[in-house]
PDB file of C-alpha atoms in Angstrom:
ATOM      1  CA  MET A   1      -7.031  -6.356  19.847  1.00 82.00           C
ATOM      2  CA  ALA A   2      -5.773  -4.287  16.946  1.00 92.00           C
ATOM      3  CA  THR A   3      -5.852  -5.448  13.356  1.00 96.00           C
ATOM      4  CA  LEU A   4      -3.121  -4.683  10.752  1.00 97.00           C
ATOM      5  CA  LEU A   5      -4.019  -4.922   7.081  1.00 98.00           C
ATOM      6  CA  HIS A   6      -0.810  -5.758   5.192  1.00 98.00           C
ATOM      7  CA  VAL A   7      -0.895  -5.391   1.423  1.00 98.00           C
ATOM      8  CA  ASP A   8       2.077  -6.519  -0.728  1.00 98.00           C
ATOM      9  CA  SER A   9       2.329  -5.840  -4.413  1.00 98.00           C
ATOM     10  CA  SER A  10       5.828  -6.743  -5.443  1.00 98.00           C
ATOM     11  CA  LEU A  11       6.129  -9.311  -8.229  1.00 95.00           C
ATOM     12  CA  TYR A  12       9.085 -10.897  -6.413  1.00 94.00           C
ATOM     13  CA  GLY A  13       9.494 -13.020  -3.266  1.00 86.00           C
ATOM     14  CA  PRO A  14      11.047 -11.741  -0.027  1.00 80.00           C
ATOM     15  CA  GLU A  15      14.578 -12.486  -1.203  1.00 81.00           C
ATOM     16  CA  GLY A  16      14.240 -10.356  -4.334  1.00 88.00           C
ATOM     17  CA  SER A  17      11.956  -7.582  -3.112  1.00 95.00           C
ATOM     18  CA  VAL A  18      13.078  -4.650  -1.006  1.00 96.00           C
ATOM     19  CA  SER A  19       9.495  -3.525  -0.426  1.00 97.00           C
ATOM     20  CA  ARG A  20       8.562  -6.923   0.985  1.00 97.00           C
ATOM     21  CA  ASP A  21      11.785  -7.091   3.035  1.00 97.00           C
ATOM     22  CA  VAL A  22      11.306  -3.690   4.631  1.00 98.00           C
ATOM     23  CA  ALA A  23       7.604  -4.286   5.183  1.00 98.00           C
ATOM     24  CA  ALA A  24       8.564  -7.453   7.034  1.00 97.00           C
ATOM     25  CA  SER A  25      10.584  -5.371   9.505  1.00 97.00           C
ATOM     26  CA  PHE A  26       7.505  -3.257  10.206  1.00 98.00           C
ATOM     27  CA  ARG A  27       5.340  -6.324  10.614  1.00 97.00           C
ATOM     28  CA  LYS A  28       7.842  -8.152  12.820  1.00 97.00           C
ATOM     29  CA  ALA A  29       8.058  -5.148  15.182  1.00 96.00           C
ATOM     30  CA  TRP A  30       4.286  -4.845  15.141  1.00 96.00           C
ATOM     31  CA  GLU A  31       3.740  -8.531  16.034  1.00 95.00           C
ATOM     32  CA  GLU A  32       6.431  -8.489  18.743  1.00 94.00           C
ATOM     33  CA  GLN A  33       4.835  -5.446  20.329  1.00 92.00           C
ATOM     34  CA  HIS A  34       1.281  -6.716  19.916  1.00 87.00           C
ATOM     35  CA  PRO A  35       1.291 -10.519  19.812  1.00 89.00           C
ATOM     36  CA  GLY A  36      -2.420 -10.794  20.470  1.00 86.00           C
ATOM     37  CA  GLY A  37      -3.291  -8.700  17.457  1.00 88.00           C
ATOM     38  CA  THR A  38      -4.527  -9.819  14.033  1.00 93.00           C
ATOM     39  CA  VAL A  39      -2.687  -9.460  10.695  1.00 96.00           C
ATOM     40  CA  ILE A  40      -4.616  -9.734   7.409  1.00 97.00           C
ATOM     41  CA  HIS A  41      -2.239 -10.237   4.527  1.00 98.00           C
ATOM     42  CA  ARG A  42      -3.232  -9.469   0.958  1.00 97.00           C
ATOM     43  CA  ASP A  43      -0.513 -10.630  -1.432  1.00 98.00           C
ATOM     44  CA  LEU A  44      -1.552  -9.074  -4.696  1.00 98.00           C
ATOM     45  CA  ALA A  45       1.153 -10.867  -6.713  1.00 97.00           C
ATOM     46  CA  ALA A  46       0.235 -14.324  -5.416  1.00 96.00           C
ATOM     47  CA  ASN A  47      -3.543 -13.684  -5.585  1.00 96.00           C
ATOM     48  CA  PRO A  48      -4.162 -10.807  -7.999  1.00 97.00           C
ATOM     49  CA  LEU A  49      -7.518  -9.120  -8.086  1.00 97.00           C
ATOM     50  CA  PRO A  50      -9.508  -8.882 -11.306  1.00 96.00           C
ATOM     51  CA  HIS A  51      -9.637  -5.475 -12.906  1.00 96.00           C
ATOM     52  CA  LEU A  52     -12.654  -3.333 -12.068  1.00 97.00           C
ATOM     53  CA  ASP A  53     -15.297  -3.804 -14.709  1.00 97.00           C
ATOM     54  CA  GLY A  54     -18.239  -1.717 -15.762  1.00 97.00           C
ATOM     55  CA  LEU A  55     -20.856  -3.556 -13.754  1.00 96.00           C
ATOM     56  CA  SER A  56     -18.982  -3.390 -10.442  1.00 96.00           C
ATOM     57  CA  ALA A  57     -18.047   0.198 -11.120  1.00 97.00           C
ATOM     58  CA  VAL A  58     -21.640   1.266 -11.660  1.00 97.00           C
ATOM     59  CA  ALA A  59     -22.718  -0.689  -8.608  1.00 96.00           C
ATOM     60  CA  GLY A  60     -20.456   1.490  -6.514  1.00 95.00           C
ATOM     61  CA  PHE A  61     -22.641   4.476  -7.224  1.00 94.00           C
ATOM     62  CA  ILE A  62     -25.935   2.770  -6.291  1.00 95.00           C
ATOM     63  CA  ALA A  63     -27.169   2.143  -2.789  1.00 93.00           C
ATOM     64  CA  PRO A  64     -26.727  -1.548  -1.956  1.00 93.00           C
ATOM     65  CA  GLU A  65     -30.426  -2.069  -1.156  1.00 95.00           C
ATOM     66  CA  GLN A  66     -31.167  -0.906  -4.773  1.00 96.00           C
ATOM     67  CA  HIS A  67     -28.739  -3.322  -6.482  1.00 96.00           C
ATOM     68  CA  THR A  68     -30.019  -5.786  -8.996  1.00 96.00           C
ATOM     69  CA  PRO A  69     -28.909  -9.394  -8.340  1.00 96.00           C
ATOM     70  CA  GLU A  70     -26.170  -8.917 -10.992  1.00 96.00           C
ATOM     71  CA  GLN A  71     -24.916  -5.715  -9.433  1.00 96.00           C
ATOM     72  CA  ALA A  72     -24.942  -7.248  -5.936  1.00 96.00           C
ATOM     73  CA  GLU A  73     -22.755 -10.096  -7.131  1.00 96.00           C
ATOM     74  CA  ALA A  74     -20.405  -7.757  -8.990  1.00 95.00           C
ATOM     75  CA  PHE A  75     -20.153  -5.520  -5.863  1.00 97.00           C
ATOM     76  CA  ARG A  76     -19.398  -8.328  -3.470  1.00 97.00           C
ATOM     77  CA  LEU A  77     -15.620  -8.182  -3.913  1.00 97.00           C
ATOM     78  CA  ARG A  78     -15.540  -4.391  -3.619  1.00 97.00           C
ATOM     79  CA  HIS A  79     -17.535  -4.533  -0.388  1.00 97.00           C
ATOM     80  CA  GLU A  80     -15.265  -7.213   1.033  1.00 97.00           C
ATOM     81  CA  LEU A  81     -12.105  -5.206   0.292  1.00 98.00           C
ATOM     82  CA  ALA A  82     -13.537  -1.989   1.576  1.00 97.00           C
ATOM     83  CA  THR A  83     -14.756  -3.678   4.768  1.00 97.00           C
ATOM     84  CA  GLU A  84     -11.285  -5.160   5.250  1.00 97.00           C
ATOM     85  CA  LEU A  85      -9.781  -1.684   5.071  1.00 98.00           C
ATOM     86  CA  GLU A  86     -12.457  -0.139   7.291  1.00 97.00           C
ATOM     87  CA  GLN A  87     -12.033  -2.731  10.002  1.00 96.00           C
ATOM     88  CA  ALA A  88      -8.252  -2.527  10.128  1.00 97.00           C
ATOM     89  CA  ASP A  89      -6.716  -0.339  12.813  1.00 97.00           C
ATOM     90  CA  ALA A  90      -3.591   0.292  10.707  1.00 97.00           C
ATOM     91  CA  VAL A  91      -2.501  -0.374   7.133  1.00 98.00           C
ATOM     92  CA  LEU A  92       0.866  -1.445   5.712  1.00 98.00           C
ATOM     93  CA  ILE A  93       1.360  -1.290   1.920  1.00 98.00           C
ATOM     94  CA  GLY A  94       4.351  -2.426  -0.076  1.00 98.00           C
ATOM     95  CA  ALA A  95       4.481  -0.211  -3.189  1.00 98.00           C
ATOM     96  CA  PRO A  96       7.602  -0.704  -5.354  1.00 98.00           C
ATOM     97  CA  MET A  97       8.135   1.552  -8.320  1.00 97.00           C
ATOM     98  CA  TYR A  98       7.530  -0.191 -11.648  1.00 97.00           C
ATOM     99  CA  ASN A  99       7.932   1.990 -14.787  1.00 95.00           C
ATOM    100  CA  TYR A 100       7.783   5.068 -12.621  1.00 95.00           C
ATOM    101  CA  THR A 101       4.527   4.206 -10.878  1.00 97.00           C
ATOM    102  CA  ILE A 102       2.804   1.556  -8.772  1.00 98.00           C
ATOM    103  CA  PRO A 103       2.230  -2.058  -9.819  1.00 98.00           C
ATOM    104  CA  SER A 104      -0.971  -2.660 -11.733  1.00 97.00           C
ATOM    105  CA  THR A 105      -2.058  -5.145  -9.034  1.00 98.00           C
ATOM    106  CA  LEU A 106      -2.008  -2.363  -6.431  1.00 98.00           C
ATOM    107  CA  LYS A 107      -3.974  -0.078  -8.800  1.00 98.00           C
ATOM    108  CA  ALA A 108      -6.599  -2.837  -9.134  1.00 98.00           C
ATOM    109  CA  TRP A 109      -6.872  -3.022  -5.356  1.00 98.00           C
ATOM    110  CA  LEU A 110      -7.335   0.725  -5.132  1.00 98.00           C
ATOM    111  CA  ASP A 111      -9.923   0.769  -7.913  1.00 98.00           C
ATOM    112  CA  HIS A 112     -12.060  -1.808  -6.049  1.00 98.00           C
ATOM    113  CA  THR A 113     -11.596  -0.277  -2.645  1.00 97.00           C
ATOM    114  CA  ILE A 114     -12.238   3.373  -3.558  1.00 97.00           C
ATOM    115  CA  ILE A 115     -16.050   3.689  -3.147  1.00 96.00           C
ATOM    116  CA  MET A 116     -17.361   7.251  -3.477  1.00 93.00           C
ATOM    117  CA  GLY A 117     -19.448   8.326  -0.514  1.00 92.00           C
ATOM    118  CA  ARG A 118     -17.984   5.583   1.657  1.00 95.00           C
ATOM    119  CA  THR A 119     -14.184   5.242   1.653  1.00 96.00           C
ATOM    120  CA  SER A 120     -13.682   8.220  -0.605  1.00 93.00           C
ATOM    121  CA  GLY A 121     -15.268  11.444  -1.753  1.00 86.00           C
ATOM    122  CA  THR A 122     -16.601  12.738   1.536  1.00 77.00           C
ATOM    123  CA  GLU A 123     -15.063  14.784   4.346  1.00 77.00           C
ATOM    124  CA  ALA A 124     -15.866  12.032   6.785  1.00 75.00           C
ATOM    125  CA  THR A 125     -14.823   8.878   4.972  1.00 88.00           C
ATOM    126  CA  THR A 126     -15.083   5.593   6.756  1.00 95.00           C
ATOM    127  CA  THR A 127     -11.268   5.367   6.708  1.00 96.00           C
ATOM    128  CA  LYS A 128     -10.328   8.921   7.630  1.00 94.00           C
ATOM    129  CA  GLY A 129      -7.409   9.287  10.033  1.00 94.00           C
ATOM    130  CA  LYS A 130      -6.447   5.578  10.009  1.00 96.00           C
ATOM    131  CA  PRO A 131      -2.582   5.227  10.176  1.00 97.00           C
ATOM    132  CA  ALA A 132      -1.027   3.869   6.983  1.00 98.00           C
ATOM    133  CA  THR A 133       2.570   3.089   6.257  1.00 98.00           C
ATOM    134  CA  VAL A 134       3.712   2.789   2.645  1.00 98.00           C
ATOM    135  CA  ILE A 135       7.053   1.135   1.754  1.00 98.00           C
ATOM    136  CA  ALA A 136       7.798   2.914  -1.507  1.00 98.00           C
ATOM    137  CA  SER A 137      10.986   1.228  -2.774  1.00 97.00           C
ATOM    138  CA  ARG A 138      12.587   2.349  -6.051  1.00 97.00           C
ATOM    139  CA  GLY A 139      15.539   1.291  -8.128  1.00 94.00           C
ATOM    140  CA  GLY A 140      16.959   4.768  -8.640  1.00 94.00           C
ATOM    141  CA  GLY A 141      16.901   8.152  -6.918  1.00 94.00           C
ATOM    142  CA  TYR A 142      13.845  10.286  -7.461  1.00 93.00           C
ATOM    143  CA  GLY A 143      13.893  12.619  -4.478  1.00 89.00           C
ATOM    144  CA  PRO A 144      13.548  16.434  -4.580  1.00 90.00           C
ATOM    145  CA  GLY A 145      16.401  18.039  -6.523  1.00 88.00           C
ATOM    146  CA  THR A 146      17.447  14.849  -8.333  1.00 90.00           C
ATOM    147  CA  PRO A 147      17.491  14.715 -12.178  1.00 90.00           C
ATOM    148  CA  ARG A 148      14.578  12.291 -12.159  1.00 92.00           C
ATOM    149  CA  GLU A 149      12.363  13.995  -9.663  1.00 92.00           C
ATOM    150  CA  SER A 150       9.669  14.630 -12.252  1.00 94.00           C
ATOM    151  CA  PHE A 151       9.502  10.836 -12.999  1.00 94.00           C
ATOM    152  CA  GLU A 152       8.239  10.007  -9.508  1.00 94.00           C
ATOM    153  CA  PHE A 153       4.623   8.898  -9.647  1.00 95.00           C
ATOM    154  CA  VAL A 154       4.454   6.519  -6.639  1.00 97.00           C
ATOM    155  CA  GLN A 155       4.494   8.902  -3.691  1.00 96.00           C
ATOM    156  CA  THR A 156       2.871  11.705  -5.590  1.00 95.00           C
ATOM    157  CA  TYR A 157      -0.037   9.461  -6.645  1.00 97.00           C
ATOM    158  CA  LEU A 158      -0.473   7.542  -3.396  1.00 98.00           C
ATOM    159  CA  ALA A 159      -0.287  10.713  -1.292  1.00 97.00           C
ATOM    160  CA  LYS A 160      -3.421  11.854  -3.066  1.00 95.00           C
ATOM    161  CA  VAL A 161      -5.411   8.680  -3.443  1.00 96.00           C
ATOM    162  CA  LEU A 162      -4.592   7.340   0.057  1.00 96.00           C
ATOM    163  CA  GLY A 163      -4.421  10.736   1.765  1.00 93.00           C
ATOM    164  CA  GLU A 164      -6.414  13.902   1.693  1.00 86.00           C
ATOM    165  CA  GLY A 165      -7.895  13.450  -1.776  1.00 84.00           C
ATOM    166  CA  GLY A 166      -9.063   9.890  -1.220  1.00 92.00           C
ATOM    167  CA  PHE A 167      -9.232   7.570   1.825  1.00 95.00           C
ATOM    168  CA  GLY A 168      -8.066  10.319   4.198  1.00 95.00           C
ATOM    169  CA  LEU A 169      -5.519   7.967   5.790  1.00 96.00           C
ATOM    170  CA  ASP A 170      -2.748   9.333   8.082  1.00 96.00           C
ATOM    171  CA  LEU A 171       0.193   8.517   5.786  1.00 97.00           C
ATOM    172  CA  ARG A 172       3.786   7.706   6.487  1.00 97.00           C
ATOM    173  CA  PHE A 173       6.184   6.889   3.629  1.00 98.00           C
ATOM    174  CA  VAL A 174       9.330   4.792   4.082  1.00 98.00           C
ATOM    175  CA  VAL A 175      11.452   5.119   0.972  1.00 98.00           C
ATOM    176  CA  PRO A 176      14.438   2.763   0.345  1.00 97.00           C
ATOM    177  CA  GLU A 177      16.187   4.084  -2.814  1.00 96.00           C
ATOM    178  CA  LEU A 178      18.712   2.915  -5.326  1.00 95.00           C
ATOM    179  CA  THR A 179      17.693  -0.748  -4.941  1.00 95.00           C
ATOM    180  CA  LEU A 180      19.153  -1.658  -8.331  1.00 94.00           C
ATOM    181  CA  ALA A 181      22.633  -0.443  -7.466  1.00 93.00           C
ATOM    182  CA  GLU A 182      24.156  -3.784  -6.434  1.00 91.00           C
ATOM    183  CA  GLY A 183      23.075  -5.447  -9.694  1.00 90.00           C
ATOM    184  CA  ASN A 184      23.731  -2.631 -12.124  1.00 92.00           C
ATOM    185  CA  PRO A 185      27.448  -1.966 -12.994  1.00 93.00           C
ATOM    186  CA  ALA A 186      26.566   1.587 -14.043  1.00 91.00           C
ATOM    187  CA  MET A 187      25.442   2.239 -10.477  1.00 94.00           C
ATOM    188  CA  ALA A 188      28.394   0.623  -8.717  1.00 93.00           C
ATOM    189  CA  HIS A 189      29.488   3.968  -7.188  1.00 94.00           C
ATOM    190  CA  LEU A 190      26.074   4.129  -5.447  1.00 93.00           C
ATOM    191  CA  VAL A 191      26.193   0.726  -3.710  1.00 95.00           C
ATOM    192  CA  ASP A 192      27.183   2.123  -0.310  1.00 95.00           C
ATOM    193  CA  VAL A 193      24.504   4.803  -0.521  1.00 94.00           C
ATOM    194  CA  ALA A 194      21.937   2.202  -1.495  1.00 93.00           C
ATOM    195  CA  ARG A 195      22.875   0.016   1.443  1.00 95.00           C
ATOM    196  CA  GLU A 196      22.602   2.992   3.832  1.00 96.00           C
ATOM    197  CA  SER A 197      19.188   3.845   2.401  1.00 95.00           C
ATOM    198  CA  ARG A 198      17.956   0.280   2.867  1.00 95.00           C
ATOM    199  CA  ALA A 199      19.323   0.091   6.437  1.00 97.00           C
ATOM    200  CA  ARG A 200      17.601   3.342   7.333  1.00 98.00           C
ATOM    201  CA  ALA A 201      14.344   2.128   5.820  1.00 97.00           C
ATOM    202  CA  HIS A 202      14.480  -1.050   7.927  1.00 97.00           C
ATOM    203  CA  GLU A 203      15.148   0.993  11.066  1.00 98.00           C
ATOM    204  CA  GLU A 204      12.370   3.483  10.289  1.00 97.00           C
ATOM    205  CA  ALA A 205       9.821   0.755   9.435  1.00 98.00           C
ATOM    206  CA  ALA A 206      10.619  -1.253  12.556  1.00 97.00           C
ATOM    207  CA  ALA A 207      10.424   1.765  14.813  1.00 97.00           C
ATOM    208  CA  HIS A 208       7.192   2.952  13.308  1.00 96.00           C
ATOM    209  CA  GLY A 209       5.639  -0.547  13.478  1.00 96.00           C
ATOM    210  CA  LYS A 210       6.577  -0.807  17.144  1.00 94.00           C
ATOM    211  CA  SER A 211       5.264   2.664  17.915  1.00 94.00           C
ATOM    212  CA  LEU A 212       1.931   2.184  16.185  1.00 93.00           C
ATOM    213  CA  ALA A 213       1.350  -1.268  17.728  1.00 91.00           C
ATOM    214  CA  ALA A 214       2.210   0.021  21.237  1.00 88.00           C
ATOM    215  CA  GLY A 215      -0.248   2.923  20.828  1.00 88.00           C
ATOM    216  CA  LEU A 216      -3.071   0.733  19.621  1.00 84.00           C
ATOM    217  CA  ALA A 217      -2.456  -2.010  22.200  1.00 74.00           C
ATOM    218  CA  ALA A 218      -2.528   0.453  25.102  1.00 68.00           C
TER     219      ALA A 218
END
């Protein structure tokens, strides 16, 4: 049976978070297609990880059998998170844009999980080729050709750290835009466009979740 690792990082609950809402469409389709599968849910807002510290960082560059007792204890969480990622058949990440980039909780997860010579830094990483879907919601419009294109540091960063330059995951981005339109009078003229973007994101996420689950369950 296939395992889905679902990582949420929005500060808000399902009612106030577009990334959580769209990710739920993916997960629902996945579970309907593959009811016997397993879902591991990491809610980084409800249960934030500690920041990477010097001891656990150094331990990542030392073979486990050479760890001191202190290093072994410090590395325990990193090993747990990396193993969780390695054992998953597919990954779903909710990554809303906060101040032009990813939430700090998601960065903490990455800092722990990126282990050079294991999940990152080699041509044959332990996670290479694993399918990953990122729900990259954002309050405005940051696509190619828009005035704020140069302010976009969610997709540009995650494409590197999750993709070819890092984990080597097979990435798919789903991007609902203009999520602040309905609550911002200055964006009132963009409400219809925002609703269309969100609807497309739900459809794309659900279709991709169904397709991936069907392929892995076969």
